Amino acid sequence: MSKKLLLKDAHIEGIRYFETYRKQGGYTAAEKALKMTPDEILEEVKASGLRGRGGAGFPTGMKWSFLAKPEGVPRHLVVNADESEPGTFKDRYLMEFLPHLLIEGMLISSYCLGSNVSYIYIRGEYSWIPDILEEAIEEAKAAGFLGKNILGTGFDCEIYVQRGGGAYICGEETALLESLEGKRGNPRLKPPFPAVKGLWERPTVVNNVESIAAVVPIIDITGAEYAKIGVGRSTGTKLISACGNINKPGVYEIDMTITVEEFIYSDEYCGGIPNGKKLKACIPGGSSVPIVPANLLLKTVNGEPRYMNYESLADGGFATGTMMGSGGFIVLDEDQCIVEHTMTLARFYNHESCGQCTPCREGTGWMYKILKKLEKGEGKMEDIDLLWDIQRKIEGNTICPLGDAAAWPVAAAIRHFRDEFEWHVKNPELCLTQNYGLAH
Ligand code: L3W
Ligand code: SF4
């Protein structure tokens, strides 16, 4: 049984509301934190080994310690709730069912960082969630946990919720800041990082919803105890949103010591693949991370079991491994067509490219066009090599990671499933049937 830190009370009726959350011990971590100094909180977060839960896995304590503190300049905490990565819906679950966990985490983090005005930037498609968050903010304010002079400490903190307009790129932290400033969400060149020049050029920490929620149990049990859960540099628990060809899609909290096999097949998690079908592949960290075929998913190149953690999933580099990413776990059974799947992703990235950089703007369009041709059975063998060449020219040559995110799925699909691409070239007539996925 996996240890639960974030979702331990998620099943309790009414946990969305302040009264119930408080009865379950809610806001005691905030009370504890407000008696500590900001530096003491920072030390706890560093000791916890918490890594950013949005995709990059950057150490949260290190990011916080980079925050510039020039005299007289306000600082901000911005929570990235623009959860738009295909296959990822864990933050939605947290915000919908446990809004006070996020608000409490934001209070502790804002106090630590010296942010008197903090923001939640939420994707436009989560249209019903801002009301839930705003209600929780009002409740917390009425109870003295937000607003002026919180719990008599002299610390003031307001939290505002800002809705996005539905663009995937606004999940990239600098595009998000541009959008929050009321401009078009175009990513900025980094450096300077937001920790130095962020919202309105002020020092800003941008963190994912789950990262900020995790600050509550860290203060509660201490950073050292949090670090004992998990393994290696994959400390604490991680939320995984599981979907695709599995019996039990949903959001699961894992402690990163379980194997991928256990996660897919055990009844505690995904409950196996419907109709006894075989596993073909999986994308373990949201659509941007490389797809992995079943043989490398269940074990590493060295024959070791593959674990659901940052190190094990990345083991072998991009040639064989993948990334923990945002924890959007997408399972594909033996009937799924990799070419069609890759084409769908290419269409998505092409649509969502902001268009600032030529390799991304043009390359994503070309990849989509070529994949569409191949998928319909109208492609040639040279098209597979052309596709490979285009993705290589995008990777590492763009302003923001959307370029890499568009290139990696194509690279991994060709690397691991070239035979399927060739099958589409050799069997054009079968590509036109509805069941071509079953044929290879
Ligand atoms: C100060 C330095 N700060 C790095 C900060 C930086 C950022 C964080 C990580 O992309 C990935 C991407 C997607 N001084 C710093 C510094 N920082 N060096 O650390 O930075 P970085 O550049 O490694 O990544 P990123 O730009 O945050 C995120 C992948 O996540 N992804 C996610 C997609 C979507 C969602 C979602 O819908 N929830 O997460 C999925 O895998 O491909 O590689 O804060 O400022 N010297
Ligand atoms: Fe825009 Fe793509 Fe360049 Fe990112 S990589 S800035 S999405 S064009």
XYZ file of C-alpha atoms and ligand atoms in Angstrom:
494
model
C 0.000 0.000 0.000
C 1.496 3.313 -1.094
C 1.895 6.052 1.516
C -0.531 8.928 1.074
C 0.429 12.479 1.944
C -1.594 14.612 -0.456
C -4.690 12.508 -1.032
C -5.037 10.978 2.431
C -8.254 12.932 3.127
C -9.539 13.164 -0.448
C -12.311 10.607 0.266
C -13.789 12.611 3.160
C -17.109 14.198 2.329
C -16.980 17.989 2.443
C -13.139 18.152 2.549
C -13.471 20.910 -0.047
C -14.801 23.209 2.656
C -12.780 24.963 5.341
C -14.658 23.517 8.317
C -14.101 19.888 7.333
C -10.523 20.496 6.152
C -9.730 22.185 9.474
C -11.297 19.314 11.466
C -8.934 16.932 9.677
C -5.950 18.957 10.885
C -5.914 21.447 8.012
C -3.934 24.682 8.493
C -1.926 23.263 11.423
C 1.118 23.134 9.114
C 0.500 26.827 8.317
C 0.255 27.645 12.037
C 3.543 25.804 12.601
C 5.222 27.501 9.626
C 4.200 31.008 10.664
C 6.059 30.463 13.954
C 9.214 29.573 11.985
C 11.473 32.016 10.137
C 11.348 32.034 6.308
C 14.898 30.623 6.270
C 13.866 27.720 8.511
C 11.026 26.862 6.104
C 13.429 27.058 3.155
C 15.769 24.625 4.947
C 12.874 22.165 5.425
C 11.926 22.354 1.746
C 15.566 21.826 0.742
C 15.922 18.900 3.167
C 12.779 17.276 1.720
C 14.430 16.895 -1.688
C 11.125 17.950 -3.310
C 11.453 18.254 -7.076
C 9.104 20.315 -9.234
C 6.023 18.266 -10.103
C 5.157 20.127 -13.339
C 7.505 18.251 -15.633
C 11.108 19.380 -15.306
C 11.741 17.962 -11.795
C 13.879 20.953 -10.802
C 14.669 20.984 -7.016
C 12.102 23.278 -5.389
C 14.334 24.381 -2.486
C 17.074 25.367 -4.941
C 14.601 27.358 -7.056
C 13.400 29.190 -3.957
C 16.961 29.960 -2.891
C 17.588 31.579 -6.318
C 14.866 34.167 -5.655
C 16.418 37.619 -5.849
C 15.623 39.930 -2.920
C 16.442 43.508 -3.927
C 15.445 46.089 -1.304
C 11.980 47.607 -1.818
C 10.973 45.406 -4.796
C 7.894 43.187 -4.268
C 8.280 39.444 -4.904
C 5.605 37.038 -6.091
C 4.612 33.403 -5.932
C 2.745 32.235 -9.026
C 1.138 28.799 -9.050
C 1.107 27.186 -12.469
C -2.323 25.559 -12.758
C -2.344 25.683 -16.553
C -2.379 21.904 -16.643
C -2.664 21.318 -20.382
C -0.217 18.501 -21.039
C -2.186 15.728 -22.804
C -2.698 12.864 -20.356
C -2.187 15.051 -17.282
C -5.088 15.775 -14.914
C -3.650 15.452 -11.405
C -3.683 19.180 -10.532
C -7.320 19.355 -11.567
C -8.054 16.638 -8.990
C -6.158 18.499 -6.254
C -7.841 21.820 -6.960
C -11.309 20.337 -7.342
C -11.306 18.146 -4.241
C -8.632 19.632 -1.974
C -8.534 23.386 -2.707
C -7.526 24.214 0.871
C -4.411 22.032 0.574
C -3.248 24.306 -2.254
C -4.238 27.489 -0.392
C -2.441 26.313 2.765
C 0.649 25.396 0.718
C 0.515 28.833 -0.927
C 0.275 30.590 2.435
C 3.355 28.752 3.765
C 5.284 29.268 0.514
C 4.295 32.947 0.214
C 5.466 33.557 3.793
C 8.751 31.789 3.082
C 9.342 33.716 -0.170
C 8.049 37.078 1.075
C 5.193 37.259 -1.423
C 2.325 39.454 -0.224
C 0.393 39.008 -3.459
C 0.337 35.516 -4.956
C -1.464 34.159 -8.008
C -2.986 30.966 -9.330
C -2.961 30.927 -13.147
C -5.470 28.298 -14.232
C -6.206 26.955 -17.706
C -9.374 28.353 -19.259
C -10.837 24.912 -19.914
C -11.026 24.212 -16.162
C -13.975 26.594 -16.180
C -15.647 25.331 -12.986
C -12.539 25.298 -10.775
C -11.872 29.045 -10.239
C -15.183 29.271 -8.324
C -14.047 26.409 -6.051
C -10.692 28.111 -5.456
C -12.212 31.541 -4.882
C -14.663 30.108 -2.373
C -11.763 28.436 -0.515
C -9.798 31.719 -0.563
C -12.779 33.567 0.945
C -13.182 30.880 3.633
C -9.472 31.028 4.505
C -9.663 34.814 4.681
C -12.709 34.715 6.955
C -10.807 32.355 9.277
C -7.787 34.693 9.402
C -5.458 32.544 7.255
C -5.284 35.100 4.419
C -5.527 38.881 4.249
C -3.887 41.345 6.622
C -1.769 40.444 9.662
C -2.310 36.676 9.370
C -2.629 35.050 12.806
C -1.188 38.207 14.327
C 2.218 37.692 12.717
C 2.229 40.952 10.772
C 2.409 38.975 7.493
C -0.119 40.010 4.809
C -1.064 37.780 1.893
C -3.678 37.975 -0.842
C -4.248 35.241 -3.433
C -5.827 35.952 -6.827
C -7.062 33.433 -9.395
C -6.461 34.278 -13.063
C -8.034 32.246 -15.879
C -6.052 31.501 -19.028
C -7.571 31.648 -22.507
C -6.986 28.000 -23.443
C -3.468 28.068 -24.930
C -1.119 25.167 -24.060
C 1.903 27.439 -24.352
C 0.714 29.485 -21.352
C 1.836 26.544 -19.181
C 5.435 27.443 -20.064
C 6.380 29.640 -17.125
C 7.464 32.776 -18.981
C 4.504 32.629 -21.404
C 2.316 32.299 -18.323
C 3.861 35.450 -16.831
C 3.320 37.351 -20.091
C -0.314 36.251 -20.097
C -0.724 37.174 -16.429
C 0.568 40.638 -17.344
C -2.253 40.857 -19.886
C -0.150 40.229 -22.992
C -0.071 37.490 -25.626
C 1.456 34.364 -24.066
C 4.781 34.279 -25.938
C 7.647 32.585 -24.049
C 10.569 34.810 -23.063
C 14.227 33.996 -23.568
C 15.874 32.572 -20.412
C 18.007 33.736 -18.647
C 16.949 35.885 -16.928
C 14.929 33.266 -15.044
C 11.700 34.337 -13.330
C 13.481 34.026 -9.971
C 15.396 37.155 -10.986
C 13.011 38.893 -13.444
C 9.500 37.473 -13.460
C 6.063 39.025 -13.140
C 6.321 42.757 -14.016
C 10.106 42.225 -13.926
C 9.908 41.426 -10.217
C 11.544 38.332 -8.658
C 9.005 35.516 -9.010
C 8.786 31.855 -8.125
C 6.606 29.827 -10.496
C 5.697 26.394 -9.163
C 3.274 23.671 -10.148
C 0.088 23.080 -8.075
C 1.276 19.705 -6.761
C 4.692 21.102 -5.732
C 3.056 23.804 -3.607
C 0.522 21.354 -2.108
C 3.468 19.107 -1.092
C 4.878 21.905 1.084
C 2.048 21.223 3.586
C 3.093 17.632 4.461
C 6.770 18.692 4.346
C 6.188 21.230 7.130
C 3.865 18.812 8.890
C 6.241 15.833 9.099
C 9.538 17.756 8.496
C 11.691 17.755 5.388
C 13.913 14.979 6.739
C 10.943 12.614 7.215
C 9.561 13.497 3.764
C 12.954 12.670 2.246
C 12.799 9.165 3.768
C 9.773 8.349 1.589
C 10.660 7.224 -1.912
C 14.127 6.423 -3.180
C 17.300 8.301 -4.142
C 16.522 11.750 -5.519
C 12.863 10.752 -6.011
C 11.684 11.718 -2.549
C 8.155 11.974 -1.201
C 5.049 10.952 -3.080
C 4.004 11.730 -6.661
C 0.563 12.051 -8.168
C 0.089 10.095 -11.372
C -2.887 10.595 -13.684
C -3.358 7.284 -15.477
C -5.331 6.927 -18.704
C -5.498 5.058 -22.013
C -5.984 1.289 -22.249
C -6.300 0.453 -18.569
C -9.121 -0.879 -16.435
C -8.970 1.839 -13.788
C -8.127 5.294 -15.136
C -7.726 7.908 -12.400
C -5.365 9.860 -10.170
C -3.073 7.814 -7.917
C -0.568 8.842 -5.275
C 2.535 6.668 -5.398
C 5.679 6.667 -3.286
C 8.048 6.126 -6.242
C 9.368 2.769 -5.010
C 6.860 0.701 -7.028
C 7.666 -0.818 -10.388
C 5.985 0.222 -13.630
C 4.645 -3.329 -13.936
C 2.998 -3.128 -10.525
C 1.508 0.257 -11.381
C -0.068 -1.024 -14.612
C -1.229 -4.436 -13.462
C -2.035 -4.215 -9.744
C -5.625 -3.637 -8.621
C -4.482 -0.858 -6.333
C -3.598 1.227 -9.392
C -4.464 0.758 -13.093
C -5.880 -2.763 -12.692
C -4.385 -4.141 -15.915
C -5.345 -3.806 -19.567
C -8.970 -4.373 -20.690
C -9.888 -7.677 -22.364
C -6.531 -9.225 -21.475
C -4.808 -7.356 -24.314
C -1.045 -7.078 -24.389
C 0.825 -3.908 -23.478
C 2.397 -2.235 -26.497
C 3.878 0.966 -25.106
C 3.459 3.721 -22.602
C 4.098 7.431 -22.279
C 4.784 7.800 -18.572
C 5.081 11.569 -18.141
C 2.608 13.389 -20.360
C 2.624 13.614 -24.166
C 5.934 15.527 -24.301
C 8.105 12.706 -23.013
C 9.390 9.868 -25.203
C 7.163 6.837 -25.731
C 8.646 3.573 -24.427
C 7.902 0.103 -25.830
C 6.666 -2.572 -23.409
C 9.951 -4.488 -23.188
C 11.864 -1.406 -21.989
C 9.009 -0.223 -19.851
C 8.849 -3.292 -17.677
C 12.616 -3.613 -17.352
C 15.696 -1.501 -18.050
C 18.353 -2.339 -20.639
C 20.279 -4.061 -17.845
C 17.329 -6.305 -17.068
C 16.516 -4.522 -13.779
C 12.850 -3.749 -13.048
C 11.852 -0.261 -14.140
C 10.525 1.843 -11.298
C 8.062 4.704 -11.255
C 10.611 7.364 -10.330
C 12.691 10.124 -11.921
C 15.944 8.141 -12.167
C 14.633 4.767 -13.283
C 12.317 6.158 -15.975
C 15.172 8.214 -17.407
C 17.656 5.349 -17.142
C 19.360 4.726 -20.449
C 18.813 8.286 -21.630
C 16.339 9.140 -24.348
C 17.517 6.185 -26.435
C 15.821 3.719 -24.133
C 14.431 5.570 -21.156
C 12.004 8.413 -20.866
C 11.026 10.922 -18.165
C 8.767 11.170 -15.155
C 7.573 14.480 -16.651
C 4.259 15.685 -15.290
C 3.112 12.186 -14.302
C 0.556 11.884 -17.119
C 0.705 8.106 -17.629
C -0.754 7.021 -21.001
C -1.026 3.289 -21.711
C -1.315 1.884 -25.246
C -2.397 -1.714 -25.860
C -1.414 -3.957 -28.759
C -4.220 -2.617 -30.998
C -3.031 0.979 -31.024
C -1.376 2.421 -34.111
C 1.823 4.279 -33.266
C 1.768 6.260 -36.531
C -1.736 7.537 -35.901
C -0.895 8.259 -32.287
C 2.250 10.207 -33.253
C 0.291 12.126 -35.886
C -2.306 13.156 -33.300
C 0.429 14.518 -31.045
C 2.123 16.311 -33.958
C -1.175 18.013 -34.820
C -1.484 19.145 -31.212
C 2.016 20.663 -31.009
C 1.658 22.308 -34.398
C -1.614 23.893 -33.299
C -0.151 25.037 -29.969
C 3.195 26.445 -31.249
C 3.266 30.196 -30.592
C 5.163 30.700 -33.851
C 8.098 32.763 -32.519
C 10.866 30.351 -33.560
C 11.231 29.089 -37.112
C 12.227 25.469 -36.274
C 9.144 25.036 -34.095
C 6.667 27.036 -36.180
C 7.659 25.424 -39.492
C 8.971 22.080 -38.232
C 5.855 21.112 -36.287
C 3.760 21.821 -39.396
C 6.017 19.720 -41.605
C 6.028 16.831 -39.120
C 2.247 16.868 -38.970
C 1.931 16.955 -42.792
C 4.349 14.045 -43.274
C 2.755 11.978 -40.517
C -0.684 12.589 -42.010
C 0.574 11.302 -45.361
C 2.168 8.236 -43.792
C -0.894 7.511 -41.700
C -3.149 7.560 -44.773
C -0.816 5.200 -46.629
C 0.360 7.936 -48.994
C 3.932 8.172 -47.701
C 7.282 6.956 -49.051
C 10.207 5.355 -47.218
C 12.195 8.621 -47.609
C 9.465 10.405 -45.645
C 10.451 8.477 -42.526
C 14.031 9.756 -42.837
C 12.782 13.270 -43.585
C 10.656 13.134 -40.447
C 13.702 12.062 -38.450
C 15.740 14.894 -39.918
C 13.097 17.539 -39.129
C 12.713 16.517 -35.497
C 16.506 16.657 -35.048
C 16.554 20.207 -36.415
C 13.897 21.316 -33.902
C 15.375 19.790 -30.744
C 17.526 22.241 -28.792
C 17.049 25.064 -31.311
C 14.084 26.896 -29.883
C 13.244 29.475 -27.220
C 11.106 27.217 -25.059
C 10.691 23.472 -24.433
C 7.632 23.153 -26.689
C 10.019 22.549 -29.587
C 11.682 19.630 -27.776
C 8.277 18.402 -26.641
C 7.154 18.228 -30.275
C 10.375 16.548 -31.446
C 10.817 13.863 -28.760
C 7.586 11.910 -29.360
C 8.393 11.711 -33.084
C 12.010 10.666 -32.447
C 11.023 7.983 -29.942
C 8.237 6.631 -32.154
C 10.601 6.220 -35.125
C 13.404 4.847 -32.951
C 11.277 2.172 -31.320
C 8.559 1.522 -33.916
C 10.176 2.136 -37.307
C 8.649 -1.122 -38.543
C 5.162 0.353 -38.084
C 6.046 3.414 -40.139
C 7.437 1.122 -42.859
C 4.298 -1.043 -42.650
C 2.220 2.021 -43.536
C 4.374 2.637 -46.620
C 4.237 -1.016 -47.697
C 0.517 -1.549 -47.052
C -1.275 1.562 -48.353
C -4.509 -0.295 -49.060
C -4.763 -1.525 -45.449
C -4.191 1.992 -44.124
C -7.537 3.012 -45.540
C -9.462 0.513 -43.415
C -10.645 1.376 -39.944
C -8.708 -1.542 -38.500
C -5.215 -0.909 -39.781
C -4.078 -0.603 -36.172
C -4.953 -4.262 -35.657
C -3.066 -5.349 -38.739
C 0.458 -4.577 -37.545
C 16.778 30.044 -11.640
C 18.444 28.884 -12.823
N 15.789 29.180 -11.986
C 16.195 26.388 -14.034
C 13.956 26.993 -13.070
C 13.143 27.432 -14.267
C 11.919 26.521 -14.143
C 12.488 25.233 -13.574
C 12.741 24.155 -14.563
O 9.894 23.088 -18.686
C 9.323 20.761 -18.688
C 9.515 20.685 -20.173
C 8.216 20.029 -20.672
N 18.058 29.912 -12.032
C 17.463 27.958 -13.226
C 16.139 28.164 -12.772
N 15.399 27.174 -13.294
N 17.456 26.828 -14.003
O 13.688 25.606 -12.930
O 13.317 24.681 -15.710
P 13.475 23.901 -17.079
O 14.005 24.897 -18.054
O 14.249 22.671 -16.835
O 12.021 23.429 -17.500
P 10.658 24.211 -17.847
O 10.904 25.354 -18.765
O 9.924 24.516 -16.585
C 9.059 22.109 -18.147
C 7.872 19.185 -19.489
O 8.193 19.993 -18.399
N 6.495 18.724 -19.403
C 5.477 19.514 -19.001
C 4.457 19.964 -19.560
C 3.176 20.436 -19.063
C 2.752 20.431 -17.795
C 1.375 20.494 -17.372
O 0.440 20.524 -18.150
N 1.183 20.493 -16.075
O 3.638 20.365 -16.850
C 6.288 17.398 -19.503
O 7.106 16.579 -19.439
O 8.422 19.276 -21.803
O 10.622 19.850 -20.431
O 11.013 27.058 -13.250
O 12.846 28.767 -14.176
N 19.724 28.774 -13.200
Fe 6.933 29.426 -29.486
Fe 7.618 26.956 -30.299
Fe 9.467 28.832 -29.986
Fe 8.252 27.817 -27.834
S 9.578 26.703 -29.246
S 8.711 29.966 -28.247
S 6.179 27.493 -28.683
S 7.758 28.848 -31.486
